[in-house]
Short mmCIF file of C-alpha atoms and ligand atoms in Angstrom, two decimals:
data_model
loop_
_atom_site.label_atom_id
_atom_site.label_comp_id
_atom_site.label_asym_id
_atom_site.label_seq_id
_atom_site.Cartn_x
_atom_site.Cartn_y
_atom_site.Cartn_z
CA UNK A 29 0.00 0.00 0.00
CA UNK A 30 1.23 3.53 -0.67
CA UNK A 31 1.77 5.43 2.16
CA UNK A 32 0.92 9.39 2.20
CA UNK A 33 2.85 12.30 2.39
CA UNK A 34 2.73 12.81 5.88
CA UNK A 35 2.75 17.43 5.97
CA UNK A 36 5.38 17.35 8.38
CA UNK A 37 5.64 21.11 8.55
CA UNK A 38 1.15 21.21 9.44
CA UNK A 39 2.11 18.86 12.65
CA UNK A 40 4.55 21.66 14.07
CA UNK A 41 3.52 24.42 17.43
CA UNK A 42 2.11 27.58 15.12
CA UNK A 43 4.19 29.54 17.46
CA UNK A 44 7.26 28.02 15.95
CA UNK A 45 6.43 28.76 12.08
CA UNK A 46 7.97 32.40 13.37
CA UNK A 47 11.29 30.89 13.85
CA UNK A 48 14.15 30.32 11.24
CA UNK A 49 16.75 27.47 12.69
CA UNK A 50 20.05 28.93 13.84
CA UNK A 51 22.18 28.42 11.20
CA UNK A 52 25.96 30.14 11.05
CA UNK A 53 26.20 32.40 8.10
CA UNK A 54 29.33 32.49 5.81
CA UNK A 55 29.37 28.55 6.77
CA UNK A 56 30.90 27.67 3.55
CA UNK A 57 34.08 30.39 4.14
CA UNK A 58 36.92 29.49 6.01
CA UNK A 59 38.13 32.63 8.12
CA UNK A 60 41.75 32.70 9.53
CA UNK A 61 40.99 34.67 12.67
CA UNK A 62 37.73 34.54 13.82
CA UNK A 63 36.58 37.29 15.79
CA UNK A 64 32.86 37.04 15.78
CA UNK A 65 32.11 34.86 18.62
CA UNK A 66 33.01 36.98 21.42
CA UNK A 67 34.93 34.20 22.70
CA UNK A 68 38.26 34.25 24.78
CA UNK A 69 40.94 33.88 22.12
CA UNK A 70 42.97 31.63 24.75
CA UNK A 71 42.79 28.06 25.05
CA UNK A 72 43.19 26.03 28.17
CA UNK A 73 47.41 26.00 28.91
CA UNK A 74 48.46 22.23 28.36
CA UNK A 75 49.31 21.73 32.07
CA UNK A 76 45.30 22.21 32.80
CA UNK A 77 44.38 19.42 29.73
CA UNK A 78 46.82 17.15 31.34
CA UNK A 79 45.03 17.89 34.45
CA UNK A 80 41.76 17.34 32.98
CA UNK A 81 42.66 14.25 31.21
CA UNK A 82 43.93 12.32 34.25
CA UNK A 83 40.96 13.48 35.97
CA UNK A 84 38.94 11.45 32.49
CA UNK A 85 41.36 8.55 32.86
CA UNK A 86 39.71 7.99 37.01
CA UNK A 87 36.32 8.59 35.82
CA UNK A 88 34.00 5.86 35.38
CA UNK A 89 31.42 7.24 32.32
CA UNK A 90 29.25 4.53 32.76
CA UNK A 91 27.45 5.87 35.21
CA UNK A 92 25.11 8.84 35.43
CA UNK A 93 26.22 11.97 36.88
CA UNK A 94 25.83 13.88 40.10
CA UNK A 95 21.75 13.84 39.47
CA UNK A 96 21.56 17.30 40.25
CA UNK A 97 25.49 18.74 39.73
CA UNK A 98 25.14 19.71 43.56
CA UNK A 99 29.27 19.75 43.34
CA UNK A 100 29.59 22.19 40.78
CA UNK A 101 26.86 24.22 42.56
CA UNK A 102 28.80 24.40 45.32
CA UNK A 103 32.07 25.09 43.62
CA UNK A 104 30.10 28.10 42.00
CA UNK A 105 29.00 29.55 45.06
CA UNK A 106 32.49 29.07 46.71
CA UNK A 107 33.95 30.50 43.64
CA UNK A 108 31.37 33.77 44.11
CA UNK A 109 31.98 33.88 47.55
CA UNK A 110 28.75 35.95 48.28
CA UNK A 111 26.16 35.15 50.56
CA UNK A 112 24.41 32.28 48.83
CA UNK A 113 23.51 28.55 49.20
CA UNK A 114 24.06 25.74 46.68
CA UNK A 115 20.60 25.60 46.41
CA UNK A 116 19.99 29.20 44.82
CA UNK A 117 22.33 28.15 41.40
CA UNK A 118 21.04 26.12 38.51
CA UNK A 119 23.65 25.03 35.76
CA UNK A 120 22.23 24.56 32.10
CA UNK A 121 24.31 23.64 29.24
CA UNK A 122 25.97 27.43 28.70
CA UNK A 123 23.89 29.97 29.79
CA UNK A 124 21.62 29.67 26.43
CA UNK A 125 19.73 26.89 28.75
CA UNK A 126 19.38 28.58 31.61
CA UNK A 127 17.65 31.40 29.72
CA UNK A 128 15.14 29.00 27.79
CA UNK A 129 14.69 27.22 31.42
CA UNK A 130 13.53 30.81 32.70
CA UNK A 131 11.07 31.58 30.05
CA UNK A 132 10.28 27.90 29.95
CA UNK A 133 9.06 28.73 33.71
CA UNK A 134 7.77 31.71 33.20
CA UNK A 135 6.31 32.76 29.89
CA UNK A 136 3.26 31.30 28.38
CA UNK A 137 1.03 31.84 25.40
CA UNK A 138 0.62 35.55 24.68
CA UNK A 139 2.34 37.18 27.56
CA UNK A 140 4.76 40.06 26.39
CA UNK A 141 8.80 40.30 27.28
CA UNK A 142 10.23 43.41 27.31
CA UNK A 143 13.71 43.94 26.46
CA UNK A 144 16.49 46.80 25.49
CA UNK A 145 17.67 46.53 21.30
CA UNK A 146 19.92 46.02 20.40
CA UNK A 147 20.63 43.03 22.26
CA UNK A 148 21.43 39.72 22.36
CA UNK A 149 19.13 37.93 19.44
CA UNK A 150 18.41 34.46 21.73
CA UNK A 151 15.64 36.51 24.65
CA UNK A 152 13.56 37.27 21.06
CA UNK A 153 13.97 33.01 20.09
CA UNK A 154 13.30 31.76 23.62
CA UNK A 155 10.15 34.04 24.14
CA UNK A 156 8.85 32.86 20.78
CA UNK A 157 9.35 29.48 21.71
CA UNK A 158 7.17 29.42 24.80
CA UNK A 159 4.26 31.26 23.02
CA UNK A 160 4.96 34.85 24.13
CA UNK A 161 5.12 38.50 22.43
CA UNK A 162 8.85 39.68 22.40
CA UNK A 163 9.03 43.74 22.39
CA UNK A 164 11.79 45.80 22.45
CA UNK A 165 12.54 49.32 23.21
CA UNK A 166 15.58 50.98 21.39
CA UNK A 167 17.83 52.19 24.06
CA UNK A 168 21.31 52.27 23.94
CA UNK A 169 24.26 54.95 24.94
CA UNK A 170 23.15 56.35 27.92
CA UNK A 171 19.43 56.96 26.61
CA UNK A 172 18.57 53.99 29.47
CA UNK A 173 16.81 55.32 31.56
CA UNK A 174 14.67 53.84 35.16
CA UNK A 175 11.97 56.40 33.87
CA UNK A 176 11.84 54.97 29.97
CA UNK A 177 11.76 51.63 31.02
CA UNK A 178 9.11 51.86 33.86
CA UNK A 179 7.19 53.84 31.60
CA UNK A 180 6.93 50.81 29.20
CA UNK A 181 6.29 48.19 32.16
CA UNK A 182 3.18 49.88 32.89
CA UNK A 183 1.80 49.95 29.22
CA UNK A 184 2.63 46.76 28.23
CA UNK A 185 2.55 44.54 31.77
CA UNK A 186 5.48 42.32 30.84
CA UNK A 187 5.84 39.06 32.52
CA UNK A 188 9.35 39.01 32.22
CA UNK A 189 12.45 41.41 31.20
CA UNK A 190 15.55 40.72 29.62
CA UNK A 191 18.84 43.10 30.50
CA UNK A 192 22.23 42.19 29.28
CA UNK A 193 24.75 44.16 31.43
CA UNK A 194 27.64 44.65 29.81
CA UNK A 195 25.49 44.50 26.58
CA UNK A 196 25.59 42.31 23.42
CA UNK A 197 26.54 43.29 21.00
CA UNK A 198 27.17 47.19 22.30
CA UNK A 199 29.14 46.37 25.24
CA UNK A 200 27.74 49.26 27.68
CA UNK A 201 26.57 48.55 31.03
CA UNK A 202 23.33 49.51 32.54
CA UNK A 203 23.01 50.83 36.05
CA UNK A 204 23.04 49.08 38.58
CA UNK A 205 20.81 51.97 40.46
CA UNK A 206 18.12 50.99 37.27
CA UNK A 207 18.75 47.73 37.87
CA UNK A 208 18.00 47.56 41.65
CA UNK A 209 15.21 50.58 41.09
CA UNK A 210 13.60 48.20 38.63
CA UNK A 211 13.83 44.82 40.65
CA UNK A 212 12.18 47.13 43.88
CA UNK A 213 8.94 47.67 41.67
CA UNK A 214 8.70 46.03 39.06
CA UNK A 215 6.20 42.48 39.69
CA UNK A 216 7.58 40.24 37.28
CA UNK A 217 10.62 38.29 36.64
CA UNK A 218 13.56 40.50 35.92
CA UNK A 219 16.20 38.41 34.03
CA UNK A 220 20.07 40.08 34.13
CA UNK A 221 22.41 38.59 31.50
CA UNK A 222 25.94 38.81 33.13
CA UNK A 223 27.73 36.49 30.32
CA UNK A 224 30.20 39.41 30.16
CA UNK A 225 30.32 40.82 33.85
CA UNK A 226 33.82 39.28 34.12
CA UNK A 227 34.92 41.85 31.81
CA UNK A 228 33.35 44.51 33.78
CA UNK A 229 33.74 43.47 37.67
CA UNK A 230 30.77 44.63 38.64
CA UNK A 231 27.42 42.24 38.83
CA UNK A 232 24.50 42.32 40.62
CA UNK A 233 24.45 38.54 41.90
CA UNK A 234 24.85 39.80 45.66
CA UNK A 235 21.22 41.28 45.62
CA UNK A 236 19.18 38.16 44.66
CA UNK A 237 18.23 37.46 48.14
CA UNK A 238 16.94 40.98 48.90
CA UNK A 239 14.68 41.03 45.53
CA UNK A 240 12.99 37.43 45.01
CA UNK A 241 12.09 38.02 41.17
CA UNK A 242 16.00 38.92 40.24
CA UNK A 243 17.62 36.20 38.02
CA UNK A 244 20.69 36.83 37.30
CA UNK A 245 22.41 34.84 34.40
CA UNK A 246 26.23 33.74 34.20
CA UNK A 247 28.83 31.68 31.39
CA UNK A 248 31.64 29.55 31.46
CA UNK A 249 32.36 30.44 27.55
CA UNK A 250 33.61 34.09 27.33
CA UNK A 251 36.03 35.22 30.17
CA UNK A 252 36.41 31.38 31.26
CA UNK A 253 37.76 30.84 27.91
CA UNK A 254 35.06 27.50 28.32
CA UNK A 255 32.75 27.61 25.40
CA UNK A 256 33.37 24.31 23.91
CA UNK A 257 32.40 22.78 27.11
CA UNK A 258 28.75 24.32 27.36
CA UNK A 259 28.41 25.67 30.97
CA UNK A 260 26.24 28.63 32.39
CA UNK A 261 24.74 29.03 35.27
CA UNK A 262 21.81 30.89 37.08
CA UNK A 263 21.50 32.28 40.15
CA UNK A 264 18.07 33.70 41.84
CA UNK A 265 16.27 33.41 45.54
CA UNK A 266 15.79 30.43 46.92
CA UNK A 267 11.89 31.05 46.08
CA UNK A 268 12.75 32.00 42.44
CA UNK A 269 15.44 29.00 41.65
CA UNK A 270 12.84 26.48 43.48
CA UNK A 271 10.05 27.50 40.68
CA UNK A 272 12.70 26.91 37.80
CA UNK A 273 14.28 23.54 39.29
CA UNK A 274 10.63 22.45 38.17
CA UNK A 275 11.97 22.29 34.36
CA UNK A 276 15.15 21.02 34.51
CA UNK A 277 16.13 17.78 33.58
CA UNK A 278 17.88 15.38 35.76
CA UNK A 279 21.39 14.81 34.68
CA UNK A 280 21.38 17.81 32.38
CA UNK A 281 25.48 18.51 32.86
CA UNK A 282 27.49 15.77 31.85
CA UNK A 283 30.14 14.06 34.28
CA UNK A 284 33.07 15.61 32.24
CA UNK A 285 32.21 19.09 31.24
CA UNK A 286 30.69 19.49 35.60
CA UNK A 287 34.93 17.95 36.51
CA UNK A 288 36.11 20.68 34.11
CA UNK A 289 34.18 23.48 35.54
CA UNK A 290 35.62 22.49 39.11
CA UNK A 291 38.81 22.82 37.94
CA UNK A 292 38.93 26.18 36.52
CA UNK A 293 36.79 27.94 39.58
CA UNK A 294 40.15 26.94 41.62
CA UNK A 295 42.30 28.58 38.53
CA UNK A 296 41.69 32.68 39.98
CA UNK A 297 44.88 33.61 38.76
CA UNK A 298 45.31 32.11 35.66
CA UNK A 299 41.47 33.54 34.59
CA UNK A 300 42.30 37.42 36.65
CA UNK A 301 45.37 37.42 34.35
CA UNK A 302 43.52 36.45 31.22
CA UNK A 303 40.88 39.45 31.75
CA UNK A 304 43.13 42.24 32.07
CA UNK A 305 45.10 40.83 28.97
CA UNK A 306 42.03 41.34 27.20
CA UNK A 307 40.81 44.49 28.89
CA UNK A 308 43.98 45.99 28.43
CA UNK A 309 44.04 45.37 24.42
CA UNK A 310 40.33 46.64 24.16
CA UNK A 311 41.34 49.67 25.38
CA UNK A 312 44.43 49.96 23.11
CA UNK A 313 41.74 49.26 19.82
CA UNK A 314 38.70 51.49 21.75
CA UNK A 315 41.28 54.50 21.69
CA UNK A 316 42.87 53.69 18.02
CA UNK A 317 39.43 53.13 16.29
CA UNK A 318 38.47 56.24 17.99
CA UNK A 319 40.66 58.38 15.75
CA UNK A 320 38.36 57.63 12.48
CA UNK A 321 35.66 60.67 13.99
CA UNK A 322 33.01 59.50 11.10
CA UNK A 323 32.75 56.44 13.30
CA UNK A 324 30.49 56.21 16.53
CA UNK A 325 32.65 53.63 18.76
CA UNK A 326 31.10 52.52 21.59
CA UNK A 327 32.93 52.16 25.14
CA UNK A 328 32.88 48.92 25.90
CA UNK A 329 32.97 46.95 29.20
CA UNK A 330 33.44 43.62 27.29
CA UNK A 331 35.45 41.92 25.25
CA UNK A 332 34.00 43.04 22.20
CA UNK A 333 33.94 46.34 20.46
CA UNK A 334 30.11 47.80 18.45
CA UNK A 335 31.34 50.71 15.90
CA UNK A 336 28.65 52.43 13.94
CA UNK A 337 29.16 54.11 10.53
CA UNK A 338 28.49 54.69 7.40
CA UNK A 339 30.96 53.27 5.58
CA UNK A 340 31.80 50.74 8.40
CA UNK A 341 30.83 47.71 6.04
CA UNK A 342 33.30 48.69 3.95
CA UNK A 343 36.04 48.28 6.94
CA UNK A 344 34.24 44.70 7.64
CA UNK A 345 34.97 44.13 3.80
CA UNK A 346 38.58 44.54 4.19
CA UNK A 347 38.94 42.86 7.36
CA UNK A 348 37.08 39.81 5.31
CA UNK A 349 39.34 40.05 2.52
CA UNK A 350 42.21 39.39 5.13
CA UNK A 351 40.23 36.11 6.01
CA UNK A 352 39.08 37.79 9.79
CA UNK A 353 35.30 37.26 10.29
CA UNK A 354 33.77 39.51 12.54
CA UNK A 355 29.94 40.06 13.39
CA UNK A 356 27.66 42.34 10.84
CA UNK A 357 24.52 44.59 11.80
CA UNK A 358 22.76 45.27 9.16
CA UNK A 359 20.13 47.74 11.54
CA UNK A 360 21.60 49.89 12.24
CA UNK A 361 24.06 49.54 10.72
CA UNK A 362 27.36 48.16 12.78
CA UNK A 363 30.08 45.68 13.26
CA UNK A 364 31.07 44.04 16.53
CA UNK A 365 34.71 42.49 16.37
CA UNK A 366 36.13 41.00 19.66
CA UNK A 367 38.92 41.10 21.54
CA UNK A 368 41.62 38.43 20.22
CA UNK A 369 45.01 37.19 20.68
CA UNK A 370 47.39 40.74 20.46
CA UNK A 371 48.97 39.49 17.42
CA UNK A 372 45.56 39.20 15.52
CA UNK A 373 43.79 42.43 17.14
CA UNK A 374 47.61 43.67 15.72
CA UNK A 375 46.45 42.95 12.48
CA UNK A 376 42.95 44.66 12.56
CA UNK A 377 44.92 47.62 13.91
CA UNK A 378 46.79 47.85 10.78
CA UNK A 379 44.23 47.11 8.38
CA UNK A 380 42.21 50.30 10.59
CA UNK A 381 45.53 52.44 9.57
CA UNK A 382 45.36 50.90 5.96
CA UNK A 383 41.56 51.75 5.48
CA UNK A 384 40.85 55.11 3.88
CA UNK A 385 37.04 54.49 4.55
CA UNK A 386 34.30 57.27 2.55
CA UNK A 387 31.82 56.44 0.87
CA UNK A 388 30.52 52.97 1.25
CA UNK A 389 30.50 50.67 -1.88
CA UNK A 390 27.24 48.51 -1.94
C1 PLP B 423 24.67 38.09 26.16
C2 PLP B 423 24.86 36.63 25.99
N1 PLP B 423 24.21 35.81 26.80
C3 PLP B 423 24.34 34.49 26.70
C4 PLP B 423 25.14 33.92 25.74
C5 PLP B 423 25.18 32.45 25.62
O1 PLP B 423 26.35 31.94 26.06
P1 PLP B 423 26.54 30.43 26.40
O2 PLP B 423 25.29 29.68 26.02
O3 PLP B 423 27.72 30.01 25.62
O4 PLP B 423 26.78 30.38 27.88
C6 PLP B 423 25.85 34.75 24.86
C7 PLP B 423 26.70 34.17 23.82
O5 PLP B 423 27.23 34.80 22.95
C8 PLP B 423 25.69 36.13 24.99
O6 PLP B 423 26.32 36.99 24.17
#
């Protein structure tokens, strides 16, 4: 008998008929320096593998894990050293899970998430995904205000907002007054992205136990140099991480990447070191792409750095003729290009001196 054509794409949530898969542009290129990622352009030193590898050698991996990664909990909140229990951190699979696990809690058919834009393009995919109305307001060098945002909360009633402080893909922070201001009296769920805080030392973690709805969001991939392992974290009030432990699945950090995390929390140094290499060379490019004054650079507390301008594509153009990939805007429009080993942010500094910029060629 002939079976029929089963209309796969009919049997799918409507909700997610709004959402394009993820897919990596310029997949078939092959870039020599990649600095698109935002990740930390330093790998693991070989002493840590070797470390890391014995550790592999002892473990047995047929077993489960830890059910619930209580270790690595702990570890975290050692590692924070704030006042905090094991019990008030949940670790996802980078901090891309703990942000779906947090609207996955939260947001359901037709409620509305508010967030700043631009900004960091996932809070837009995991809102759609559990059924609710992403809206943004357009907010960016210092326009952010407590009053602007407040203003919007009591239009629109969101169930949950989205900050990333420092910001993707701008790199400013947002006040932490705003911050604290909006967690005070504002009644829903108040999600701060602090993938980049390392870059910034300043977070807001030590205040989730005064304000129950603040959910504060951390990863092991940028300043951790971690991404290939896939660890993030969340922290929030006992009350708020107690409501999100309802979606997480048991044994949702493997045995190996949970043994890696440990390790680097006890590696201070060798991380403290790595930030102010990085800090220190985004300053050195902040100031030099700051001499082309058709260009709006923005300060940047990350390791990243978001230039506006006209003609900017036609920098990004040259930078891709030298095989470096960076990250395109095209509204507005802006390139983001992050912080990477001195030798190759040596490069984009000379390419910067080479480029005579004007009038953009489409
Ligand atoms: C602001 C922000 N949050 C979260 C993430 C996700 O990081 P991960 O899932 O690797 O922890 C990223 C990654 O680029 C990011 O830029």
């Amino acid at each position: 008998m002939k079976q029929m054509k089963v209309e796969i794409n009919e049997l799918i949530r409507p909700e997610l008929k709004k959402i394009k898969s993820y897919q990596k542009e310029d997949k078939e290129k092959q870039y020599k320096i990649d600095l698109s990622g935002n990740e930390s352009p330093f790998d693991l030193p070989i002493e840590i593998k070797r470390e890391i590898t014995e550790q592999i050698i002892k473990k047995p991996l047929n077993t489960y894990p830890n059910l619930y990664t209580e270790n690595l909990r702990c570890s975290i909140v050692n590692y924070l050293d704030l006042d905090l229990n094991c019990n008030q951190i949940i670790v996802g699979n980078g901090s891309d899970d703990v942000l779906d696990m947090l609207t996955d809690t939260f947001i359901k058919q037709g409620d509305f998430v508010l967030a700043l834009a631009p900004t960091f393009s996932m809070y837009k995919f995991f809102t759609v995904l559990s059924g609710g109305n992403y809206y943004n307001i357009p907010l960016t060098k210092n326009t952010v205000t407590f009053k602007k945002i407040k203003h919007k909360i009591d239009t629109l009633n969101p169930k949950m907002i989205f900050l990333c402080s420092p910001n993707n893909p701008t790199g400013e922070m947002i006040d932490q007054e705003i911050i604290l201001r909006l967690a005070e009296s504002y009644k829903g769920i108040l999600v701060i992205d602090e993938a980049y805080a390392d870059f910034s030392n300043t977070s807001v973690i030590r205040h989730v136990n005064q304000h129950t709805n603040l959910a504060v969001t951390r990863t092991f991939s940028k300043a951790f140099g971690l991404a290939g392992i896939r660890l993030g974290y969340l922290v929030g009030s006992k009350e708020l991480i107690e409501q999100v432990n309802r979606v997480l699945k048991p044994y949702n950090i493997n045995s190996i990447t949970s043994m890696i995390g440990r390790i680097i929390l006890k590696k201070n140094k060798l991380i403290e070191d790595r930030i102010s290499k990085i800090i220190k060379e985004r300053e050195k490019m902040l100031n030099i792409f700051s001499l082309n004054k058709n260009w709006d650079v923005y300060p940047s507390s990350a390791n990243f750095i978001y230039i506006k301008g006209e003609d900017i594509f036609n920098f990004a153009k040259l930078l891709n003729q030298n095989s470096i990939k960076i990250r395109i805007f095209k509204k507005p429009k802006a390139i983001r290009i992050t912080i990477g080993k001195p030798k190759d942010n040596k490069l984009v500094v000379d390419l910067f001196k080479d480029f005579k910029g004007g009038k953009e060629d489409e």
